[in-house]
Amino acid sequence: MALLGAPSLRPGSLASIRVSALLAFGAPAVAAPARACFSRPNRSLVSTAATPANDRFESAQLTNAIQQIDKPSRPQQYKDVVLSSLPPTATPSDIRSLALGKTRNDLARIEFLYTKSMRPSGRAIASFSNAGHARTFEETVQGRILGGRQVQARLQSAERRDAFLQSHYASWSWHYQLPLDLIEYERGTLVLLRNIPQDTFEARLEERLASRYDLRQQDRWRGKRTAYPGYFHDKKGYGGSHDVVLGGVLKLPKAHPDATTTSFIVRCQSAFEANRLVRRWHNTYFAPATFDIQDTAGRYRVAASVLY
């Protein structure tokens, strides 16, 4: 009975080059194809069945070897740490105090997450430029006590960080985009005044505050749109830049249609002025005679805090 073997690997042929590449890259050698037995040689079977199957097998082995070589030796970089269970009065200085040595110097950015009333949600994102420092910070902060609360820390990649911000803000109204972007550019110099009667106007409040505090002058404010409010409703409105005229006071949208109080963001020239305004206004009762509106009978107790 005649034996029909696979085509020999001639020097310089494509198959010999592939096998050489596999051996050079440390991939498993390709086993020699099994000899098929036929009563009569059938060249059509050899050309259409045996050879293409071998070529596909060798190509798959070579591709797998190259993928193993091209595979990055380092894991995905995790440079963001999500902090939760933070006290509502936590500041960037408090978070930086939890880091030590080079880790503290590498802490590039701290972003606090807020509720719809612009109050701290107890969560923040600490961003580093070095993945090793981010991991060290997570291990150091996990379980630490800050303001009577046990802080929780979790590493995040850049993609997971964006998804985390979208899940928190994207379902909000697009009206919150400007206040959040304003915090990004002027953090530490903005003061949030809450529980002020809804009938109060921006111009009237700014007129009274400007005589005692150093506020920003009215100008055309431009800034990049980076916040995610309204992203789930209309992705076309995300991106680009703001181009609005802002003064020293910005009135925030109503928390709900029947709200009788509102909140304002006061834009101070410096962090010193912002803290001075908070010390003077926090936990004080709103004086209606000062703003020429209806008598409130002490129902409105103002809460003031710095936005970071």
Coordinates of C-alpha atoms in Angstrom, one line a residue:
M1 CA 0.0 0.0 0.0
A2 CA 1.4 3.4 -0.9
L3 CA 2.0 6.0 1.8
L4 CA 1.4 9.6 1.1
G5 CA 3.3 12.0 3.4
A6 CA 2.8 15.7 4.0
P7 CA 4.8 18.1 1.8
S8 CA 8.4 18.4 3.0
L9 CA 9.6 21.7 4.6
R10 CA 12.0 23.1 2.1
P11 CA 14.5 25.7 3.3
G12 CA 13.0 29.2 2.8
S13 CA 9.4 27.9 2.6
L14 CA 6.6 29.7 4.5
A15 CA 6.0 26.7 6.7
S16 CA 9.6 26.4 7.7
I17 CA 9.8 30.2 8.5
R18 CA 6.7 29.9 10.8
V19 CA 8.1 26.9 12.7
S20 CA 11.4 28.7 13.1
A21 CA 9.6 31.7 14.5
L22 CA 7.7 29.5 16.9
L23 CA 10.8 27.9 18.2
A24 CA 12.6 31.3 18.5
F25 CA 9.7 32.7 20.6
G26 CA 9.6 29.7 22.9
A27 CA 6.2 28.6 21.6
P28 CA 5.5 24.8 21.5
A29 CA 6.8 23.2 18.4
V30 CA 4.3 22.2 15.7
A31 CA 3.9 18.5 15.7
A32 CA 4.5 16.8 12.3
P33 CA 1.3 16.0 10.5
A34 CA 0.1 12.4 10.8
R35 CA 0.6 10.3 7.6
A36 CA -2.6 9.5 5.9
C37 CA -3.0 6.1 4.2
F38 CA -4.8 5.8 0.9
S39 CA -5.2 2.9 -1.5
R40 CA -4.3 5.3 -4.3
P41 CA -2.7 8.7 -4.2
N42 CA -5.4 11.4 -4.5
R43 CA -3.8 14.8 -5.3
S44 CA -7.0 16.6 -5.0
L45 CA -7.4 15.5 -1.3
V46 CA -3.9 16.6 -0.5
S47 CA -4.2 20.0 -2.1
T48 CA -7.6 20.9 -0.7
A49 CA -7.8 19.2 2.7
A50 CA -4.4 18.3 4.3
T51 CA -2.3 21.4 3.4
P52 CA -4.9 24.1 4.2
A53 CA -5.6 22.5 7.6
N54 CA -1.9 22.4 8.4
D55 CA -1.5 26.0 7.3
R56 CA -4.4 27.1 9.5
F57 CA -3.0 25.2 12.5
E58 CA 0.5 26.7 12.1
S59 CA -0.9 30.2 11.6
A60 CA -3.0 29.9 14.8
Q61 CA 0.1 28.7 16.7
L62 CA 2.2 31.6 15.3
T63 CA -0.5 34.2 16.1
N64 CA -0.8 32.9 19.7
A65 CA 3.0 33.1 20.2
I66 CA 3.1 36.7 18.9
Q67 CA 0.2 37.7 21.1
Q68 CA 2.0 36.3 24.2
I69 CA 5.1 38.3 23.3
D70 CA 3.1 41.5 22.6
K71 CA 1.1 41.1 25.8
P72 CA 2.1 44.0 28.2
S73 CA 4.1 42.8 31.2
R74 CA 2.5 45.3 33.6
P75 CA -1.1 45.2 34.7
Q76 CA -3.6 48.0 34.0
Q77 CA -2.7 51.2 35.8
Y78 CA -5.0 52.1 38.7
K79 CA -4.2 55.8 39.6
D80 CA -7.5 56.8 41.3
V81 CA -8.7 55.9 44.8
V82 CA -12.4 56.3 45.6
L83 CA -12.9 57.3 49.3
S84 CA -16.2 56.7 51.0
S85 CA -17.7 57.2 54.5
L86 CA -16.1 60.7 54.8
P87 CA -17.4 63.2 57.3
P88 CA -19.4 66.0 55.7
T89 CA -16.9 68.5 57.0
A90 CA -13.9 66.8 55.4
T91 CA -11.5 69.1 53.5
P92 CA -8.7 68.4 51.0
S93 CA -6.2 69.1 53.9
D94 CA -7.8 66.3 55.9
I95 CA -7.4 63.8 53.1
R96 CA -3.8 64.9 52.4
S97 CA -3.0 64.4 56.1
L98 CA -3.8 60.6 55.6
A99 CA -1.0 60.2 53.1
L100 CA 2.7 60.0 54.0
G101 CA 5.9 61.0 52.4
K102 CA 6.2 60.8 48.6
T103 CA 2.6 59.6 48.4
R104 CA 1.4 62.9 49.7
N105 CA 3.5 64.8 47.2
D106 CA 2.1 62.7 44.4
L107 CA -1.5 63.4 45.3
A108 CA -2.4 65.5 42.3
R109 CA -6.2 66.1 42.7
I110 CA -9.0 65.6 45.1
E111 CA -12.6 65.7 43.8
F112 CA -15.5 65.7 46.2
L113 CA -18.9 64.3 45.1
Y114 CA -22.0 66.3 46.0
T115 CA -25.7 65.7 46.4
K116 CA -28.4 67.6 44.5
S117 CA -28.5 70.1 47.3
M118 CA -24.8 70.6 46.8
R119 CA -24.0 69.1 50.2
P120 CA -21.0 66.7 50.5
S121 CA -22.1 63.1 49.8
G122 CA -19.3 61.6 51.9
R123 CA -17.4 60.4 48.9
A124 CA -14.3 61.7 47.0
I125 CA -11.8 60.7 44.4
A126 CA -8.1 61.1 45.0
S127 CA -6.0 61.0 41.8
F128 CA -2.3 60.2 41.6
S129 CA 0.3 60.4 38.8
N130 CA 1.9 57.1 39.9
A131 CA 0.1 53.8 40.2
G132 CA 2.3 52.6 43.0
H133 CA 1.6 55.6 45.2
A134 CA -2.1 55.2 44.6
R135 CA -1.9 51.6 45.8
T136 CA 0.1 52.7 48.8
F137 CA -2.5 55.4 49.6
E138 CA -5.3 52.9 49.4
E139 CA -3.6 50.5 51.8
T140 CA -2.8 53.3 54.2
V141 CA -6.2 54.9 54.3
Q142 CA -8.3 51.8 54.4
G143 CA -10.0 51.6 57.8
R144 CA -8.5 54.9 59.1
I145 CA -10.7 57.1 61.4
L146 CA -11.5 60.6 60.1
G147 CA -14.0 62.8 61.9
G148 CA -15.4 59.8 63.9
R149 CA -15.9 57.7 60.7
Q150 CA -14.1 54.8 59.4
V151 CA -12.9 55.6 55.9
Q152 CA -13.2 53.1 53.1
A153 CA -10.8 53.2 50.0
R154 CA -11.0 51.4 46.7
L155 CA -8.6 51.5 43.7
Q156 CA -10.1 52.5 40.3
S157 CA -8.9 52.7 36.8
A158 CA -9.5 55.8 34.6
E159 CA -12.3 54.1 32.8
R160 CA -14.0 52.9 36.0
R161 CA -13.6 56.4 37.4
D162 CA -15.5 58.0 34.5
A163 CA -18.2 55.3 34.8
F164 CA -18.4 56.0 38.6
L165 CA -18.9 59.8 38.0
Q166 CA -21.5 59.1 35.3
S167 CA -23.5 56.8 37.6
H168 CA -23.6 59.6 40.2
Y169 CA -24.3 62.7 38.1
A170 CA -25.6 61.7 34.6
S171 CA -29.3 61.4 35.6
W172 CA -29.4 64.9 37.0
S173 CA -30.7 68.0 35.2
W174 CA -28.2 69.8 32.9
H175 CA -28.7 72.9 35.1
Y176 CA -26.2 71.4 37.6
Q177 CA -23.4 71.3 35.0
L178 CA -22.4 74.9 35.4
P179 CA -22.2 74.9 39.3
L180 CA -20.1 71.7 39.2
D181 CA -17.8 73.0 36.6
L182 CA -17.5 76.2 38.5
I183 CA -16.3 74.2 41.5
E184 CA -13.7 72.6 39.3
Y185 CA -12.2 75.9 38.4
E186 CA -12.7 77.9 41.7
R187 CA -12.6 75.3 44.4
G188 CA -11.8 76.6 47.8
T189 CA -13.1 80.1 47.1
L190 CA -16.8 79.3 46.7
V191 CA -19.3 79.4 49.5
L192 CA -22.6 77.6 49.5
L193 CA -25.5 79.4 51.3
R194 CA -28.5 77.2 51.9
N195 CA -32.0 77.7 53.3
I196 CA -32.5 81.2 51.9
P197 CA -36.1 82.2 50.9
Q198 CA -36.9 81.4 47.3
D199 CA -37.9 85.0 46.5
T200 CA -34.4 86.3 47.1
F201 CA -32.6 87.5 43.9
E202 CA -29.0 87.2 43.0
A203 CA -28.5 90.9 42.5
R204 CA -30.0 91.8 45.9
L205 CA -27.9 89.3 47.8
E206 CA -24.7 90.3 45.9
E207 CA -25.4 94.0 46.7
R208 CA -25.5 93.2 50.5
L209 CA -22.5 90.9 50.5
A210 CA -20.2 93.0 48.3
S211 CA -20.0 95.8 50.9
R212 CA -18.5 93.4 53.5
Y213 CA -16.7 90.8 51.5
D214 CA -14.3 90.7 48.6
L215 CA -16.4 89.1 45.8
R216 CA -15.6 88.5 42.2
Q217 CA -16.7 91.2 39.8
Q218 CA -19.2 90.5 37.0
D219 CA -17.4 89.1 33.9
R220 CA -17.7 86.6 31.1
W221 CA -16.8 83.2 32.4
R222 CA -15.5 80.6 30.1
G223 CA -14.7 77.0 31.2
K224 CA -14.6 73.5 29.8
R225 CA -17.7 71.3 30.3
T226 CA -16.4 68.4 32.3
A227 CA -19.3 67.6 34.6
Y228 CA -21.8 64.8 33.7
P229 CA -25.3 66.2 34.8
G230 CA -27.7 65.6 31.9
Y231 CA -25.4 63.1 30.2
F232 CA -28.0 60.3 30.2
H233 CA -30.7 62.6 28.8
D234 CA -28.7 64.2 26.0
K235 CA -25.1 63.1 25.2
K236 CA -24.9 65.8 22.5
G237 CA -24.9 68.5 25.1
Y238 CA -21.8 67.1 26.8
G239 CA -18.5 68.6 26.0
G240 CA -17.5 72.0 24.6
S241 CA -17.2 75.1 26.8
H242 CA -19.3 77.4 28.9
D243 CA -19.6 81.0 27.9
V244 CA -21.8 82.9 30.4
V245 CA -21.9 86.2 32.3
L246 CA -21.4 85.6 36.0
G247 CA -21.3 87.9 38.9
G248 CA -20.4 87.4 42.5
V249 CA -23.5 85.3 43.3
L250 CA -25.0 82.4 41.4
K251 CA -28.5 81.1 42.3
L252 CA -29.0 77.3 42.1
P253 CA -32.1 75.6 40.6
K254 CA -34.9 74.5 42.9
A255 CA -34.5 71.1 44.6
H256 CA -38.2 70.4 43.7
P257 CA -41.1 72.5 42.3
D258 CA -42.7 73.3 45.6
A259 CA -39.5 74.3 47.4
T260 CA -39.8 77.5 49.5
T261 CA -36.0 77.9 50.0
T262 CA -33.1 78.0 47.6
S263 CA -29.3 77.9 47.7
F264 CA -26.7 80.4 46.4
I265 CA -23.0 80.0 45.4
V266 CA -21.0 83.1 46.4
R267 CA -17.7 83.6 44.5
C268 CA -15.1 85.0 46.7
Q269 CA -11.7 86.4 45.6
S270 CA -9.7 84.2 48.0
A271 CA -10.0 81.3 50.3
F272 CA -9.5 83.6 53.3
E273 CA -12.6 85.6 52.3
A274 CA -14.6 82.4 51.8
N275 CA -13.8 81.1 55.3
R276 CA -14.6 84.5 56.8
L277 CA -18.0 84.5 55.1
V278 CA -18.7 81.0 56.4
R279 CA -17.7 81.9 60.0
R280 CA -20.0 84.9 59.9
W281 CA -23.1 83.3 58.2
H282 CA -23.2 79.7 59.3
N283 CA -26.1 78.8 61.7
T284 CA -27.4 82.4 61.6
Y285 CA -31.1 83.2 61.1
F286 CA -32.1 84.9 57.9
A287 CA -32.9 88.6 58.5
P288 CA -35.8 89.5 56.2
A289 CA -35.5 93.3 56.8
T290 CA -32.0 93.2 55.4
F291 CA -33.2 91.9 52.1
D292 CA -36.6 93.7 51.9
I293 CA -38.8 90.6 51.6
Q294 CA -41.6 89.1 53.7
D295 CA -41.3 88.4 57.4
T296 CA -39.9 84.9 57.9
A297 CA -40.4 84.8 61.7
G298 CA -37.0 83.0 62.2
R299 CA -38.0 80.0 60.0
Y300 CA -34.9 80.2 57.8
R301 CA -31.6 79.2 59.4
V302 CA -28.8 79.7 57.0
A303 CA -26.1 77.0 56.5
A304 CA -22.8 78.0 55.0
S305 CA -20.0 75.8 53.8
V306 CA -16.9 76.0 51.5
L307 CA -17.1 74.1 48.2
Y308 CA -14.0 72.1 47.3

